[in-house]
Amino acid sequence: MENKLEGVVENITFQAADGSFTVFRLKPDGEGGNVAVTGNFPPPLVGEQVCLTGNWVEHARYGRQFKANACRRLAPTSEKGIERFLASGAIKGIGSAMAARLVKHFGARTLEIIELHTHRLTEVEGIGSKKVEQIRKSYAEQTELKEVMLYLEMHGVTGAYAARIFACYGSDSIAVLETDPYRLAEEIKGIGFRIADQIAMAVGFDKGHPSRLAAGVQFALLMTGQAGHCCVPVETLVAETAKLLHNDETEIAKVVNEQISLGKLYTEDFHGMTLVYPRYLYRAERQVAERLQRLKDQAKPIDNIDSQALIADWETSTGVTLAEAQRDALAAALEHGVLVLTGGPGTGKTTTVKGILALLEQQGFKIVLGAPTGRAAKRLAETSGREASTIHRLLEAGGGLEEEPMFARDEDNPLDADVVIVDETSMMDMLLMSCFLQAVPDGCRVVLVGDVDQLPSVGPGSVLKDIIRSEAIPVVRLTEVFRQAGESMIVLNAHRINRGRLPEYGSLDFQFREIEGGDEAAQAIVELCKNELTQEGFDCWRDVQVLSPMHRQPCGVENLNRLLQAALNPPVEGKDYLQSTNQILRAGDKVMQTRNNYTKRVFNGDIGYILAISDGKVLVRYPEDDVVYEKGEYDELTLAYAMSVHKSQGSEYPVVIMPLTPGHHIMLQRNLLYTAVTRAKERVILLGAQTALNTAVISDRTRRRYSLLAERLRGEDLC
């Protein structure tokens, strides 16, 4: 049974800028002390009288507190409460001194005067006509914001979204909520279709309302990008939308056809199949194909050279003996405008790139090196001996949305380069590849390097695979494993896995520890990181990375992060920490950026370490810079003691630990295990069930992502 608690807000301890979580101190009516209150709603105002509904809980560290499920705001009635409310800064133009003068002059009628008789404020010393207007406007905004909160709460929807809605629509907020709440999904960041639909259902919209059906189609289409597709067959879109909305497919099909006829959906007809695209991916896919064809055909020619002689001279000067495929790659880089170089671990990609660099520099070309992530760029710089940057830094990212990022470098302000070499190209999705190619000047050469057998990009498309599949761009595939690399069981087993064969284990550098239960495997991972590997001299923050196939379950990313944080960076008296919506962050934690932040110039997948937490700010050290996170930005960070295999792409770690349990069977597949194993330089430790390992090796069910990039590159007719 829920409890009720009423009192005056003493102070705000913590508030998320998006209104999703609040901690404050409340002085209950009739009691001497105050209590801690937590709630998933925007913060009330200091001095405000509130009525809370919820339960008392005992927190392991913070003691007894009231966990509120709902917060009803009551106007303060006592003079002291009114003064505290006004002194809180809630009303622009009124500070603590002004609040005291107002209450002294108007007493318990102060709020009534501000709301209904604002002109009388000039009776108070220090308030002129400009100040009166500022106070009137600010108080009106607070009143309207409360009305939006109340409106949502009256309809069974948390008021946590009120601040975002009011910031977007102002005094029109309630009108928008009543007439077309689905606008919220398109126009307010952080409010997607599901939240807009919840609001719409609460305010009385019918499940078959045209606005709902149209918004549902757009949402289902956007979900294709999250699933890795650039487009989907129209029948799939109809079926997925009908499933999402619980509506009849016939009705959804009518809406889809109507949006196609109105030009709101982008389509291509391919061999009798209609494929539907989100607008941004339709444009990106076409641009990638067009730019690759143009760059391939317009590279600056190199006259009167004997490529084989140049290659032989380089081999002699460096003492390197190249394999035939490596020589082919060097010759192709001199000849072609665009080249793809692919191959697994130990096949000599690094040596080949060094040779390409040397030969192109001999021709006087200005060469720029890039990679999709900071970790991959750092590796490229180390192996090449030259400066390398992330693609985002090369393009000078500066803002915009995830679907439409803003870069200073584009076709009107291209990169200053004659050659651009990109490593870990398998990680690049369609949108990033499009933005990159737009910034490559005509006549510039492009060399795309990557391992096509790894997992495809997290974002939409299988760009590297589709370029190779098109057979329209020159490709050199390195297959010979060199003896020095072949001495490593990691490299040998990576190639065994890629060929569908079980790895050989038993050596120190490649281990499989058979543990049946997920909880037991999770505890074994903690023991490995906390004790065994530490005693061997490994730094478990920097040298060891735990990778997991899934986010949930005992051996999922979320639980492993909680366990590893507790073991490796436990709470210590006096050590700074903060509570975000779903995790505790402490100074010393290993963290990952979870979305592209073009303003801070940190990007999805970047790994850093919390240097300090102070005054509600978090200072994170990344390889390229230190970044400060303010209140409301904490949710961009997640613990990174463990991460998904997808997030590890482009990185290399001395030690990789990976659980393989039957509960992960949905995700267990060959390219996932291959990608995880190839992240390790010195040691791989797999823990789990033999059946799970067998499943991962045998399963080669890589699902093709819907895209027409290969067909566009081949010049096939699309209409």
XYZ file of C-alpha atoms in Angstrom:
719
model
C 0.000 0.000 0.000
C 1.360 3.424 -0.960
C 2.000 6.159 1.593
C 1.318 9.880 1.355
C 3.744 12.547 2.484
C 3.112 16.288 2.457
C 5.529 19.084 3.226
C 7.723 21.935 2.026
C 10.685 21.464 -0.320
C 13.852 22.479 1.545
C 16.443 22.112 -1.252
C 17.156 20.228 -4.470
C 20.011 17.712 -4.077
C 20.107 16.470 -7.675
C 18.125 17.008 -10.846
C 18.530 15.633 -14.360
C 18.188 18.409 -16.939
C 15.659 16.369 -18.899
C 13.442 16.055 -15.813
C 13.791 12.292 -15.643
C 15.129 12.020 -12.075
C 15.143 14.190 -8.945
C 16.501 14.014 -5.406
C 15.413 16.649 -2.856
C 14.993 17.274 0.863
C 11.474 17.693 2.219
C 10.354 19.109 5.555
C 7.183 17.140 6.332
C 4.254 19.018 7.853
C 4.242 18.796 11.625
C 7.741 17.275 11.902
C 10.997 18.847 13.010
C 13.553 17.245 10.684
C 13.626 16.646 6.937
C 13.728 13.568 4.722
C 15.350 12.588 1.433
C 12.971 12.091 -1.495
C 13.707 10.520 -4.884
C 11.410 10.483 -7.894
C 11.306 10.061 -11.663
C 9.807 13.499 -12.319
C 11.036 17.105 -12.716
C 12.150 18.831 -9.527
C 9.614 20.866 -7.583
C 10.579 24.382 -6.563
C 12.354 25.221 -3.327
C 9.757 26.445 -0.830
C 6.937 24.758 -2.714
C 4.325 22.745 -0.824
C 4.013 19.255 -2.325
C 1.932 16.156 -1.740
C 3.833 12.940 -2.511
C 2.607 9.402 -3.082
C 5.058 6.515 -2.763
C 6.865 4.216 -0.344
C 9.549 4.368 2.298
C 12.694 2.455 1.321
C 16.008 1.672 3.002
C 18.950 2.427 0.695
C 22.121 0.409 1.377
C 24.277 3.520 1.399
C 21.991 6.540 1.757
C 19.700 5.209 4.465
C 15.948 5.771 4.826
C 14.324 7.768 2.040
C 10.939 8.276 0.434
C 10.642 6.927 -3.113
C 7.885 9.020 -4.667
C 5.831 7.738 -7.584
C 3.842 10.966 -7.963
C 4.283 14.568 -6.905
C 1.350 16.998 -6.690
C 2.376 20.605 -6.318
C 0.458 22.886 -3.951
C 0.900 26.648 -3.848
C 2.688 27.738 -0.647
C 0.276 29.372 1.785
C 2.410 30.550 4.699
C 4.415 33.751 4.430
C 7.597 31.827 5.184
C 6.813 29.278 2.474
C 6.019 32.007 -0.066
C 9.283 33.785 0.707
C 11.296 30.582 0.328
C 9.542 29.849 -2.955
C 10.299 33.293 -4.390
C 13.876 33.300 -3.026
C 14.616 30.012 -4.797
C 15.155 31.835 -8.098
C 12.101 30.216 -9.663
C 10.847 33.639 -10.773
C 13.318 35.663 -12.826
C 13.930 39.096 -11.321
C 13.283 38.022 -7.728
C 16.176 37.133 -5.436
C 16.244 36.516 -1.696
C 16.295 40.209 -0.753
C 13.469 41.098 -3.141
C 11.450 38.089 -1.935
C 11.722 39.335 1.653
C 10.564 42.852 0.671
C 7.616 41.511 -1.346
C 6.368 39.257 1.468
C 6.874 42.009 4.048
C 4.710 44.348 1.928
C 1.990 41.982 0.639
C 2.099 39.150 3.191
C 0.131 35.989 2.390
C -1.386 37.685 -0.704
C 2.022 37.985 -2.452
C 1.437 35.256 -5.053
C -2.078 36.555 -5.725
C -0.654 40.034 -6.353
C 2.023 38.676 -8.731
C -0.535 36.668 -10.700
C -3.569 38.989 -10.781
C -2.446 42.505 -9.848
C 1.090 42.667 -11.183
C 1.004 46.497 -11.527
C 0.950 46.803 -7.727
C 4.494 45.392 -7.518
C 5.784 48.936 -8.117
C 4.672 49.693 -4.555
C 7.773 47.811 -3.430
C 11.099 49.660 -3.426
C 13.416 48.638 -6.271
C 10.703 47.459 -8.681
C 10.128 49.516 -11.825
C 8.006 48.871 -14.921
C 10.698 46.744 -16.638
C 11.132 44.589 -13.541
C 7.357 44.203 -13.259
C 7.165 42.880 -16.837
C 10.050 40.462 -16.244
C 8.380 39.087 -13.097
C 4.961 38.852 -14.787
C 6.328 36.953 -17.765
C 8.441 34.566 -15.660
C 5.580 33.816 -13.253
C 3.243 33.184 -16.209
C 5.749 30.716 -17.661
C 6.001 28.896 -14.339
C 2.218 28.756 -14.142
C 1.925 27.447 -17.694
C 4.642 24.855 -17.080
C 2.758 23.654 -13.996
C -0.395 23.437 -16.089
C 1.397 21.210 -18.609
C 2.697 19.008 -15.781
C -0.768 18.826 -14.250
C -2.346 18.076 -17.633
C 0.007 15.141 -18.196
C -0.381 13.801 -14.679
C -4.191 14.069 -14.873
C -4.030 11.829 -17.942
C -1.844 9.242 -16.259
C 1.398 10.355 -17.913
C 4.427 11.362 -15.874
C 5.029 15.104 -15.790
C 8.733 14.427 -16.470
C 8.250 15.467 -20.099
C 6.568 18.780 -19.314
C 9.752 20.875 -19.334
C 10.768 19.645 -22.819
C 7.254 20.111 -24.187
C 6.933 23.625 -22.756
C 10.410 24.610 -24.000
C 9.304 23.665 -27.527
C 5.719 24.910 -27.653
C 5.415 27.429 -24.828
C 1.831 28.546 -24.208
C 0.645 26.317 -27.083
C 1.773 23.159 -25.272
C -1.624 21.936 -24.123
C -3.194 22.765 -27.496
C -0.554 20.578 -29.208
C -1.102 17.767 -26.708
C -4.827 17.845 -27.360
C -4.763 18.147 -31.166
C -1.640 16.308 -32.396
C 0.627 14.805 -29.715
C 2.462 12.818 -32.407
C 4.257 16.046 -33.323
C 6.290 15.504 -30.168
C 8.011 12.459 -31.672
C 9.270 14.496 -34.638
C 10.001 17.809 -32.957
C 11.298 17.114 -29.425
C 14.543 15.288 -28.794
C 14.101 12.542 -26.224
C 10.407 12.046 -26.891
C 9.979 9.284 -29.422
C 6.924 7.644 -30.882
C 6.245 5.394 -27.886
C 6.024 8.309 -25.444
C 3.977 10.398 -27.878
C 1.664 7.427 -28.383
C 1.287 6.981 -24.628
C 0.275 10.632 -24.316
C -2.088 10.396 -27.280
C -3.835 7.319 -25.889
C -4.130 9.014 -22.491
C -5.773 12.147 -23.914
C -8.298 10.100 -25.880
C -6.880 9.469 -29.348
C -8.293 6.449 -31.152
C -5.931 3.625 -32.175
C -6.954 4.154 -35.772
C -6.456 7.941 -35.791
C -4.772 9.035 -39.061
C -2.040 10.916 -37.170
C -1.234 7.786 -35.182
C -1.049 5.573 -38.241
C 1.170 8.040 -40.131
C 3.491 8.513 -37.146
C 3.625 4.758 -36.596
C 4.746 4.170 -40.188
C 7.557 6.708 -39.812
C 8.635 5.194 -36.497
C 8.660 1.645 -37.861
C 10.730 2.872 -40.800
C 13.254 4.607 -38.534
C 13.595 1.360 -36.592
C 14.959 -0.247 -39.773
C 18.101 1.844 -39.381
C 18.527 0.636 -35.809
C 18.258 -2.925 -37.122
C 21.023 -2.192 -39.644
C 18.870 -1.813 -42.758
C 18.910 1.166 -45.092
C 15.507 0.224 -46.506
C 12.847 -2.476 -46.187
C 10.325 -4.078 -48.544
C 7.016 -2.254 -48.379
C 5.295 -5.465 -47.219
C 7.724 -5.697 -44.285
C 7.086 -2.064 -43.352
C 3.328 -2.647 -43.394
C 3.614 -5.816 -41.297
C 5.987 -4.250 -38.738
C 3.823 -1.139 -38.412
C 0.671 -3.224 -37.959
C 2.426 -5.258 -35.261
C 3.652 -2.086 -33.552
C 0.269 -0.351 -33.597
C -1.922 -3.457 -33.222
C -3.841 -2.383 -36.311
C -5.073 -4.113 -39.420
C -2.467 -4.439 -42.201
C -5.003 -3.314 -44.806
C -5.405 0.055 -43.069
C -1.642 0.443 -42.646
C -1.077 -0.376 -46.335
C -3.443 2.459 -47.308
C -1.485 4.898 -45.150
C 1.863 3.723 -46.577
C 0.625 4.070 -50.168
C -0.761 7.509 -49.396
C 2.555 8.665 -47.918
C 4.404 7.292 -50.944
C 2.087 9.196 -53.333
C 2.583 12.379 -51.299
C 6.379 12.005 -51.451
C 6.728 11.528 -47.685
C 8.323 8.106 -48.148
C 11.253 7.407 -50.471
C 11.105 4.245 -52.549
C 13.015 2.234 -55.133
C 11.583 -0.576 -57.251
C 14.040 -3.421 -57.651
C 13.166 -6.585 -59.574
C 9.480 -6.128 -58.783
C 10.099 -5.386 -55.084
C 9.340 -1.926 -53.662
C 11.873 -0.887 -51.043
C 11.073 1.998 -48.668
C 13.751 4.287 -47.165
C 13.937 6.871 -44.403
C 14.753 10.154 -46.117
C 18.250 10.535 -44.652
C 19.313 7.000 -45.633
C 17.921 7.276 -49.152
C 20.012 10.374 -49.698
C 23.101 8.891 -48.005
C 23.066 5.649 -50.017
C 22.757 7.492 -53.327
C 25.545 9.900 -52.382
C 27.914 7.075 -51.405
C 27.422 5.344 -54.761
C 27.754 8.556 -56.763
C 30.868 9.756 -54.940
C 32.666 6.392 -55.125
C 32.062 6.192 -58.874
C 33.227 9.763 -59.365
C 36.354 9.352 -57.243
C 37.197 6.057 -58.940
C 37.070 7.697 -62.367
C 38.701 11.063 -61.591
C 41.871 10.241 -59.671
C 44.895 12.320 -60.578
C 46.913 10.232 -63.042
C 50.520 9.259 -62.284
C 52.450 9.425 -65.549
C 55.453 7.391 -66.642
C 55.985 5.209 -63.588
C 57.032 1.592 -63.328
C 55.008 0.457 -60.330
C 56.737 -2.918 -60.078
C 60.163 -1.253 -60.010
C 58.992 1.177 -57.310
C 57.636 -1.706 -55.236
C 60.871 -3.689 -55.615
C 62.917 -0.644 -54.564
C 60.762 -0.209 -51.464
C 61.181 -3.882 -50.530
C 64.954 -3.566 -50.890
C 65.182 -0.358 -48.853
C 63.035 -1.703 -46.005
C 64.171 -5.322 -46.039
C 60.547 -6.429 -46.392
C 59.500 -9.241 -48.693
C 55.900 -8.807 -49.776
C 53.447 -11.522 -50.725
C 51.970 -11.364 -54.214
C 48.650 -9.951 -52.987
C 50.497 -7.214 -51.065
C 52.372 -6.189 -54.215
C 49.035 -6.130 -56.057
C 47.683 -3.760 -53.402
C 50.616 -1.343 -53.744
C 50.298 -1.327 -57.532
C 46.516 -0.825 -57.326
C 46.931 2.161 -54.981
C 49.137 3.836 -57.612
C 46.720 3.031 -60.419
C 43.188 3.486 -59.063
C 41.222 6.344 -57.525
C 39.486 4.075 -55.005
C 40.902 0.850 -53.550
C 39.561 -1.581 -50.961
C 42.168 -3.546 -48.967
C 40.720 -6.317 -46.800
C 42.105 -9.237 -44.839
C 42.056 -10.947 -41.463
C 44.572 -10.699 -38.600
C 48.177 -11.556 -39.404
C 47.745 -11.165 -43.168
C 49.936 -8.094 -43.466
C 47.477 -5.192 -43.757
C 49.726 -2.964 -41.645
C 52.826 -3.655 -43.763
C 50.803 -3.123 -46.943
C 49.496 0.229 -45.715
C 53.062 1.318 -44.897
C 54.107 0.427 -48.433
C 51.155 2.315 -49.952
C 52.023 5.349 -47.826
C 55.672 5.289 -48.899
C 54.942 4.934 -52.622
C 52.260 7.634 -52.706
C 54.441 10.027 -50.717
C 57.202 9.499 -53.300
C 54.767 10.894 -55.864
C 54.383 14.068 -53.814
C 50.856 13.352 -52.629
C 49.535 14.867 -49.405
C 48.142 11.945 -47.399
C 45.574 12.055 -44.588
C 44.861 9.082 -42.302
C 41.556 8.443 -40.543
C 39.486 5.836 -38.708
C 35.922 5.717 -37.343
C 36.857 5.780 -33.626
C 39.525 7.361 -31.468
C 40.883 3.955 -30.486
C 41.164 2.847 -34.122
C 42.790 6.160 -35.088
C 45.339 5.780 -32.294
C 46.210 2.264 -33.493
C 46.588 3.505 -37.062
C 48.920 6.284 -35.910
C 51.023 3.826 -33.905
C 51.357 1.272 -36.718
C 51.953 3.808 -39.507
C 54.160 6.217 -37.586
C 52.045 9.131 -38.864
C 49.307 11.320 -37.466
C 45.796 9.881 -37.730
C 42.432 11.307 -36.694
C 38.900 10.105 -36.256
C 36.593 10.654 -39.224
C 34.556 13.034 -37.075
C 37.621 15.152 -36.328
C 38.723 15.095 -39.953
C 35.307 16.394 -40.938
C 35.335 18.928 -38.067
C 32.080 17.822 -36.480
C 30.223 20.701 -34.923
C 26.589 19.870 -34.190
C 23.369 18.605 -35.687
C 21.226 15.547 -35.060
C 22.237 11.888 -35.168
C 20.428 11.535 -38.515
C 21.769 14.814 -39.894
C 25.116 15.691 -38.308
C 26.767 18.994 -39.151
C 30.358 18.940 -40.374
C 32.505 21.901 -41.366
C 34.097 19.775 -44.100
C 31.853 18.972 -47.056
C 31.753 19.378 -50.842
C 32.049 23.179 -50.466
C 34.906 22.950 -47.947
C 36.664 19.669 -48.767
C 39.577 18.007 -47.021
C 43.035 19.268 -47.933
C 44.373 15.954 -49.223
C 45.493 14.102 -52.339
C 45.029 10.696 -50.671
C 42.856 9.624 -47.739
C 43.463 6.222 -46.123
C 40.708 4.981 -43.799
C 41.273 2.024 -41.483
C 38.578 -0.166 -39.860
C 36.164 0.688 -42.665
C 33.852 -2.184 -41.680
C 32.737 0.037 -38.786
C 31.526 2.855 -41.024
C 27.779 3.011 -41.545
C 26.036 4.517 -44.556
C 25.514 7.965 -43.063
C 29.111 8.464 -41.899
C 30.488 7.135 -45.192
C 28.271 9.577 -47.089
C 29.440 12.552 -45.014
C 33.069 11.465 -45.425
C 32.908 11.010 -49.203
C 31.177 14.366 -49.632
C 34.259 15.970 -48.064
C 36.776 14.150 -50.284
C 37.787 16.500 -53.112
C 37.511 15.440 -56.738
C 40.747 13.855 -57.919
C 41.680 12.622 -54.447
C 42.532 8.944 -53.984
C 40.737 6.896 -51.304
C 42.043 3.662 -49.786
C 39.506 1.801 -47.614
C 41.110 -0.747 -45.266
C 39.214 -3.232 -43.128
C 38.302 -6.798 -42.275
C 35.099 -7.618 -44.137
C 34.568 -10.775 -42.040
C 34.034 -8.788 -38.842
C 30.639 -7.648 -37.609
C 29.069 -4.938 -39.758
C 28.677 -1.397 -38.431
C 26.369 -0.649 -35.514
C 24.551 1.842 -37.731
C 22.662 1.148 -40.968
C 24.270 -0.567 -43.935
C 27.069 -3.057 -44.626
C 29.097 -0.514 -46.548
C 32.429 -2.342 -46.875
C 30.761 -5.664 -47.693
C 28.469 -4.048 -50.288
C 31.351 -2.215 -51.980
C 33.197 -5.530 -52.317
C 30.025 -7.348 -53.411
C 29.418 -4.800 -56.173
C 32.670 -5.751 -57.974
C 32.622 -2.161 -59.273
C 35.526 -0.971 -57.079
C 39.048 -2.518 -57.165
C 39.543 -4.896 -54.212
C 42.648 -6.679 -52.938
C 42.063 -9.401 -50.349
C 45.016 -10.573 -48.254
C 44.710 -14.215 -47.246
C 48.230 -15.438 -46.446
C 48.949 -15.589 -42.711
C 52.590 -14.703 -42.143
C 54.745 -16.983 -40.028
C 55.475 -14.496 -37.254
C 51.799 -13.704 -36.826
C 50.976 -17.377 -37.285
C 52.903 -18.240 -34.139
C 50.105 -16.647 -32.121
C 47.246 -18.981 -31.198
C 44.991 -15.932 -31.240
C 45.604 -15.357 -34.945
C 45.456 -19.057 -35.819
C 42.210 -19.524 -33.906
C 40.653 -16.420 -35.432
C 41.157 -17.962 -38.874
C 39.898 -21.342 -37.653
C 36.727 -19.713 -36.335
C 36.285 -17.773 -39.577
C 36.409 -21.081 -41.476
C 33.815 -22.647 -39.140
C 36.265 -24.762 -37.125
C 36.511 -24.913 -33.332
C 39.499 -23.077 -31.861
C 42.394 -24.934 -30.277
C 42.874 -23.985 -26.654
C 45.044 -24.967 -23.756
C 47.888 -22.500 -24.327
C 48.329 -19.421 -22.151
C 47.359 -16.996 -24.937
C 44.088 -18.745 -25.855
C 42.033 -20.334 -23.076
C 38.558 -21.808 -22.741
C 37.338 -22.361 -19.187
C 34.253 -24.538 -19.113
C 31.676 -23.178 -16.647
C 28.028 -24.148 -17.054
C 26.061 -21.502 -15.122
C 25.782 -17.844 -16.067
C 26.099 -16.615 -12.463
C 29.155 -18.810 -11.945
C 30.757 -17.496 -15.146
C 30.072 -13.909 -14.070
C 31.770 -14.480 -10.700
C 34.714 -16.144 -12.468
C 35.121 -13.036 -14.645
C 35.196 -10.819 -11.542
C 37.824 -13.082 -9.957
C 39.912 -12.954 -13.133
C 39.887 -9.153 -13.250
C 40.234 -8.455 -9.553
C 42.876 -11.019 -8.638
C 44.327 -13.416 -11.209
C 45.183 -11.009 -14.037
C 46.154 -8.226 -11.619
C 48.644 -10.539 -9.947
C 50.136 -11.264 -13.378
C 50.791 -7.550 -13.842
C 47.863 -6.553 -16.043
C 46.083 -3.249 -15.395
C 42.421 -4.240 -15.373
C 41.332 -0.722 -16.353
C 43.549 -0.383 -19.418
C 44.819 -3.854 -20.364
C 41.732 -6.010 -19.874
C 38.404 -5.745 -21.669
C 35.369 -7.902 -20.947
C 33.172 -8.393 -24.009
C 29.686 -9.875 -23.939
C 27.286 -10.953 -26.699
C 24.263 -9.413 -24.930
C 23.252 -6.627 -22.540
C 20.963 -8.626 -20.255
C 21.293 -11.849 -18.194
C 23.948 -12.660 -15.559
C 26.770 -12.517 -18.111
C 25.321 -9.546 -19.947
C 27.020 -6.156 -20.184
C 24.808 -4.473 -17.572
C 25.247 -7.023 -14.782
C 28.961 -7.517 -15.449
C 29.520 -3.763 -15.205
C 27.780 -3.649 -11.824
C 29.808 -6.575 -10.518
C 33.133 -5.305 -11.876
C 32.576 -1.771 -10.593
C 31.814 -3.122 -7.121
C 34.976 -5.247 -7.211
C 37.421 -2.870 -8.894
C 36.163 0.563 -7.804
C 34.026 0.112 -4.665
C 32.553 2.989 -2.671
C 35.076 4.609 -0.341
C 34.341 7.158 2.360
C 35.068 10.619 0.962
C 35.280 9.436 -2.650
C 33.173 11.469 -5.050
C 30.224 9.769 -6.748
C 26.879 10.619 -8.279
C 23.636 8.793 -8.968
C 22.258 9.033 -12.498
C 18.989 7.470 -13.577
C 20.185 3.850 -13.715
C 23.750 3.705 -12.438
C 26.227 5.098 -9.931
C 29.340 6.784 -11.326
C 32.462 7.161 -9.206
C 35.796 8.879 -9.645
C 38.089 6.276 -11.197
C 35.388 4.485 -13.193
C 36.006 3.337 -16.754
C 33.226 4.824 -18.885
C 32.025 4.979 -22.481
C 30.303 7.763 -24.411
C 27.006 6.356 -25.702
C 26.006 8.850 -28.393
C 27.612 11.333 -30.748
C 28.049 14.690 -29.012
C 29.256 17.033 -31.717
C 29.489 19.983 -29.326
C 31.842 18.224 -26.916
C 33.547 16.397 -29.811
C 33.167 12.989 -28.189
C 31.477 10.188 -30.045
C 29.595 6.945 -29.576
C 32.017 4.280 -28.324
C 34.785 6.585 -27.039
C 36.352 5.200 -23.830
C 37.567 7.354 -20.950
C 38.171 7.444 -17.190
C 36.444 9.645 -14.626
C 39.128 11.897 -13.153
C 36.893 13.775 -10.751
C 33.315 14.469 -9.710
C 32.663 17.834 -8.101
C 29.784 20.297 -7.804
C 27.576 18.144 -9.999
C 30.184 17.992 -12.775
C 31.986 14.923 -14.095
C 35.468 15.271 -15.605
C 36.319 12.436 -18.003
C 39.752 11.925 -19.550
C 39.665 10.629 -23.121
C 42.789 9.837 -25.173
C 42.427 13.090 -27.114
C 40.940 15.463 -24.545
C 39.381 15.998 -21.123
C 35.615 16.544 -21.246
C 33.292 17.999 -18.588
C 29.723 16.684 -18.221
C 27.119 18.886 -16.535
C 23.868 17.888 -14.872
C 21.542 16.350 -17.442
C 24.433 14.944 -19.485
C 25.347 12.024 -17.222
C 23.193 9.622 -19.220
C 25.595 10.018 -22.147
C 28.030 7.941 -20.081
C 27.868 4.260 -19.238
C 30.251 2.004 -17.348
C 32.725 0.272 -19.670
C 34.401 -2.444 -17.604
C 32.302 -4.679 -19.862
C 30.921 -3.780 -23.286
C 29.213 -5.405 -26.241
C 31.322 -6.925 -28.995
C 29.901 -4.355 -31.421
C 31.223 -1.513 -29.256
C 34.714 -3.046 -29.200
C 35.219 -2.812 -32.958
C 38.269 -0.856 -34.001
C 39.979 -1.492 -30.657
C 42.772 -3.732 -29.504
C 43.372 -4.879 -25.934
C 46.141 -6.973 -24.411
C 43.529 -9.271 -22.829
C 39.975 -10.046 -23.934
C 37.577 -11.968 -21.688
C 34.299 -13.215 -23.159
C 31.491 -15.280 -21.606
C 29.708 -17.810 -23.813
C 26.565 -19.132 -22.148
C 23.519 -20.942 -23.547
C 21.373 -17.958 -22.564
C 23.175 -15.926 -25.234
C 22.213 -18.343 -28.021
C 20.236 -15.706 -29.958
C 23.387 -13.643 -30.476
C 25.955 -16.426 -30.754
C 27.300 -16.443 -34.279
C 30.608 -16.842 -36.042
C 31.369 -13.249 -37.009
C 30.619 -12.065 -33.458
C 33.079 -14.546 -31.922
C 35.622 -13.805 -34.668
C 35.348 -10.054 -34.016
C 35.795 -10.543 -30.260
C 38.834 -12.794 -30.634
C 40.549 -10.425 -33.069
C 40.361 -7.609 -30.485
C 43.043 -9.354 -28.357
C 46.806 -8.893 -28.717
C 48.198 -11.157 -25.984
C 45.475 -13.319 -24.499
C 41.915 -14.545 -25.073
C 39.963 -16.113 -22.211
C 36.573 -17.625 -23.065
C 34.351 -18.790 -20.197
C 31.139 -20.779 -20.409
C 29.539 -23.859 -21.887
C 31.045 -25.996 -24.645
C 27.633 -26.077 -26.349
C 27.614 -22.276 -26.525
C 31.091 -22.223 -28.072
C 29.989 -24.827 -30.607
C 26.909 -22.755 -31.481
C 28.962 -19.607 -32.019
C 31.417 -21.328 -34.356
C 28.854 -23.290 -36.361
C 26.302 -20.498 -36.787
C 27.022 -18.470 -39.911
C 23.526 -17.029 -40.191
C 24.632 -13.477 -40.891
C 21.512 -11.725 -42.043
C 21.857 -9.569 -45.122
C 21.004 -5.978 -44.458
C 18.623 -4.369 -46.918
C 20.527 -1.886 -49.072
C 20.943 -1.177 -52.769
C 24.466 0.230 -52.538
C 26.045 -2.649 -54.471
C 23.377 -2.417 -57.177
C 23.821 1.358 -57.468
C 27.596 0.936 -57.797
C 27.049 -1.600 -60.578
C 24.802 0.886 -62.342
C 21.750 -1.360 -62.279
C 18.441 0.208 -63.287
C 16.424 1.354 -60.286
C 13.140 3.128 -60.760
